[in-house]
Structures are given as structure tokens and as C-alpha cells.
mmCIF file of C-alpha atoms in Angstrom:
data_model
loop_
_atom_site.group_PDB
_atom_site.id
_atom_site.type_symbol
_atom_site.label_atom_id
_atom_site.label_comp_id
_atom_site.label_asym_id
_atom_site.label_seq_id
_atom_site.Cartn_x
_atom_site.Cartn_y
_atom_site.Cartn_z
ATOM 1 C CA MET A 1224 76.280 137.751 81.273
ATOM 2 C CA ILE A 1225 75.948 140.010 84.275
ATOM 3 C CA ASP A 1226 79.369 139.127 85.742
ATOM 4 C CA ASP A 1227 80.958 140.569 82.630
ATOM 5 C CA LEU A 1228 78.846 143.743 82.365
ATOM 6 C CA TYR A 1229 81.154 145.955 84.476
ATOM 7 C CA GLN A 1230 84.170 145.143 82.345
ATOM 8 C CA THR A 1231 82.149 145.064 79.096
ATOM 9 C CA ILE A 1232 81.098 148.685 79.471
ATOM 10 C CA GLY A 1233 84.600 149.841 80.304
ATOM 11 C CA GLY A 1234 84.951 149.271 84.061
ATOM 12 C CA ARG A 1235 85.824 151.929 86.617
ATOM 13 C CA ASN A 1236 86.564 154.774 84.155
ATOM 14 C CA THR A 1237 83.201 154.381 82.354
ATOM 15 C CA VAL A 1238 81.210 154.052 85.584
ATOM 16 C CA GLN A 1239 82.847 157.144 87.070
ATOM 17 C CA ALA A 1240 82.335 159.137 83.885
ATOM 18 C CA ALA A 1241 78.658 158.095 83.719
ATOM 19 C CA ILE A 1242 78.174 159.011 87.395
ATOM 20 C CA LYS A 1243 79.723 162.408 86.785
ATOM 21 C CA SER A 1244 77.526 163.002 83.742
ATOM 22 C CA PHE A 1245 74.430 161.742 85.596
ATOM 23 C CA TYR A 1246 74.851 164.118 88.541
ATOM 24 C CA ARG A 1247 75.533 167.027 86.200
ATOM 25 C CA ARG A 1248 72.189 166.276 84.549
ATOM 26 C CA GLY A 1249 70.422 165.649 87.867
ATOM 27 C CA LEU A 1250 71.530 168.978 89.289
ATOM 28 C CA GLU A 1251 70.334 170.746 86.145
ATOM 29 C CA ASP A 1252 66.904 169.117 86.476
ATOM 30 C CA GLU A 1253 64.690 171.367 88.591
ATOM 31 C CA THR A 1254 62.600 168.387 89.697
ATOM 32 C CA LEU A 1255 65.636 166.514 91.055
ATOM 33 C CA ARG A 1256 67.862 169.370 92.227
ATOM 34 C CA PRO A 1257 66.018 169.797 95.616
ATOM 35 C CA PHE A 1258 66.972 166.287 96.594
ATOM 36 C CA PHE A 1259 70.627 167.237 96.500
ATOM 37 C CA ASP A 1260 70.381 170.320 98.705
ATOM 38 C CA SER A 1261 73.024 170.211 101.434
ATOM 39 C CA THR A 1262 74.449 167.005 99.985
ATOM 40 C CA ASP A 1263 78.197 166.320 99.908
ATOM 41 C CA MET A 1264 78.327 165.617 96.162
ATOM 42 C CA THR A 1265 81.858 164.250 96.287
ATOM 43 C CA HIS A 1266 80.799 161.666 98.833
ATOM 44 C CA LEU A 1267 77.589 160.907 96.941
ATOM 45 C CA ARG A 1268 79.400 160.399 93.635
ATOM 46 C CA ALA A 1269 81.918 158.039 95.294
ATOM 47 C CA GLY A 1270 79.145 155.988 96.933
ATOM 48 C CA GLN A 1271 77.066 155.825 93.741
ATOM 49 C CA SER A 1272 80.153 154.756 91.832
ATOM 50 C CA MET A 1273 80.784 151.922 94.282
ATOM 51 C CA PHE A 1274 77.138 150.883 94.232
ATOM 52 C CA VAL A 1275 76.818 150.863 90.447
ATOM 53 C CA SER A 1276 80.148 149.090 90.071
ATOM 54 C CA MET A 1277 79.037 146.350 92.418
ATOM 55 C CA LEU A 1278 75.588 146.158 90.763
ATOM 56 C CA LEU A 1279 77.249 145.528 87.392
ATOM 57 C CA GLY A 1280 79.510 142.765 88.668
ATOM 58 C CA GLY A 1281 82.652 144.772 89.430
ATOM 59 C CA LYS A 1282 84.925 143.837 92.316
ATOM 60 C CA ALA A 1283 84.056 147.050 94.186
ATOM 61 C CA VAL A 1284 82.430 146.486 97.538
ATOM 62 C CA TYR A 1285 79.657 148.993 98.346
ATOM 63 C CA THR A 1286 80.122 150.137 101.914
ATOM 64 C CA GLY A 1287 77.381 152.749 102.049
ATOM 65 C CA LYS A 1288 73.956 152.577 103.587
ATOM 66 C CA GLU A 1289 71.445 150.013 102.428
ATOM 67 C CA ILE A 1290 69.756 151.541 99.380
ATOM 68 C CA GLY A 1291 66.364 151.936 100.964
ATOM 69 C CA ALA A 1292 67.809 153.660 104.020
ATOM 70 C CA ALA A 1293 70.019 155.821 101.821
ATOM 71 C CA HIS A 1294 66.887 157.257 100.193
ATOM 72 C CA ALA A 1295 64.847 157.845 103.369
ATOM 73 C CA GLY A 1296 65.640 161.540 103.358
ATOM 74 C CA ALA A 1297 64.621 161.859 99.694
ATOM 75 C CA ARG A 1298 61.339 160.008 100.434
ATOM 76 C CA ALA A 1299 60.722 162.448 103.311
ATOM 77 C CA LYS A 1300 61.159 165.231 100.675
ATOM 78 C CA GLY A 1301 58.500 163.618 98.460
ATOM 79 C CA LEU A 1302 60.446 161.195 96.270
ATOM 80 C CA THR A 1303 58.017 159.608 93.734
ATOM 81 C CA ASP A 1304 57.930 157.340 90.758
ATOM 82 C CA ALA A 1305 58.221 160.413 88.551
ATOM 83 C CA HIS A 1306 61.505 161.308 90.194
ATOM 84 C CA PHE A 1307 62.760 157.771 89.830
ATOM 85 C CA ASP A 1308 61.821 157.861 86.174
ATOM 86 C CA ALA A 1309 63.777 161.139 85.784
ATOM 87 C CA PHE A 1310 66.753 159.429 87.461
ATOM 88 C CA LEU A 1311 66.555 156.593 84.938
ATOM 89 C CA LYS A 1312 66.253 159.012 82.005
ATOM 90 C CA HIS A 1313 69.306 160.960 83.063
ATOM 91 C CA PHE A 1314 71.319 157.798 83.802
ATOM 92 C CA ARG A 1315 70.457 156.391 80.338
ATOM 93 C CA GLU A 1316 71.575 159.662 78.745
ATOM 94 C CA ALA A 1317 74.790 159.564 80.817
ATOM 95 C CA LEU A 1318 75.567 156.031 79.658
ATOM 96 C CA ASP A 1319 74.924 157.096 76.071
ATOM 97 C CA GLU A 1320 77.191 160.124 76.540
ATOM 98 C CA VAL A 1321 80.128 158.037 77.741
ATOM 99 C CA GLY A 1322 79.791 155.618 74.837
ATOM 100 C CA VAL A 1323 78.104 152.564 76.380
ATOM 101 C CA LYS A 1324 76.609 150.450 73.546
ATOM 102 C CA PRO A 1325 72.819 150.466 73.506
ATOM 103 C CA GLU A 1326 72.514 146.732 74.230
ATOM 104 C CA ASN A 1327 74.659 147.144 77.303
ATOM 105 C CA THR A 1328 72.834 150.292 78.389
ATOM 106 C CA GLU A 1329 69.641 148.209 78.366
ATOM 107 C CA LYS A 1330 71.225 145.687 80.711
ATOM 108 C CA VAL A 1331 72.367 148.388 83.066
ATOM 109 C CA MET A 1332 68.960 150.076 83.012
ATOM 110 C CA LYS A 1333 67.160 146.828 83.883
ATOM 111 C CA LEU A 1334 69.387 146.441 86.962
ATOM 112 C CA LEU A 1335 68.670 150.015 88.028
ATOM 113 C CA GLU A 1336 64.954 149.757 87.317
ATOM 114 C CA ALA A 1337 64.789 146.716 89.585
ATOM 115 C CA LYS A 1338 65.762 148.946 92.516
ATOM 116 C CA CYS A 1339 62.689 151.232 92.258
ATOM 117 C CA ASP A 1340 60.599 149.505 94.923
ATOM 118 C CA ILE A 1341 63.465 149.467 97.403
ATOM 119 C CA VAL A 1342 64.265 153.137 96.797
ATOM 120 C CA LEU A 1343 60.594 154.132 97.160
ATOM 121 C CA ASN A 1344 60.133 151.781 100.164
ATOM 122 C CA ARG A 1345 57.330 149.638 98.868
#
């Protein structure tokens, strides 16, 4: 059940570890790296951690920009489906790295995949 997913995967520690792993991968990816130019990565990691925690049913309250608005700058830089797919690939790998069980990784990925149209503004 979605309300349990946050705690099921390990809560705050797991989400934060996955976010850290994801951004390490994203910054190593030459197709994604340009989207992070002049980005305060500490702030971005904190916001992403809040967003993912809330998305998974955690008690965290996301206080950042609406997700579509948060990606407006990236869209102006040419954000595409291919970039979103790379994001998903790296996030899946990050979840695997931090020990999330495959069946729970699939649940997380479905929730993230569902945000594609909002991120890409369509």
C-alpha cells in the first residue's frame, strides 16, 4: 500500500541515501550535467528528498515549487523525454544501490514515471 511505501523502503535515511546516489550519477551523466549548472546542489537535494518522501507517503511536507514550475528552467534548456528516461534510469540504480527491494523499487518508479507529463509540461 502506498501509505506504507516510505517506511517500507527505510524512511528518511533510505530516501536521502538514494537522492545522494542519484545526483552523483546525474552529475556524471554528460546528458544531464548541463541541467545542474549553477544549481545549489545542497538545496536541490533537500527539496528532492522532501518531494520524494511526500510522494512515497512520508510525513514530510514538500515546500518547494510546484513540480512543473520547478522544471521550467530545465525545459528552457531543452529537457526531453530522453532526459526524463535518464533520470528514471539513474534513480532506479540509486534505489538498487541503497538496498531497496526490487518490488518496492517498481512501486517507487511508477510514482516517479507518473510525473513525466507535469515535468515536461504537457
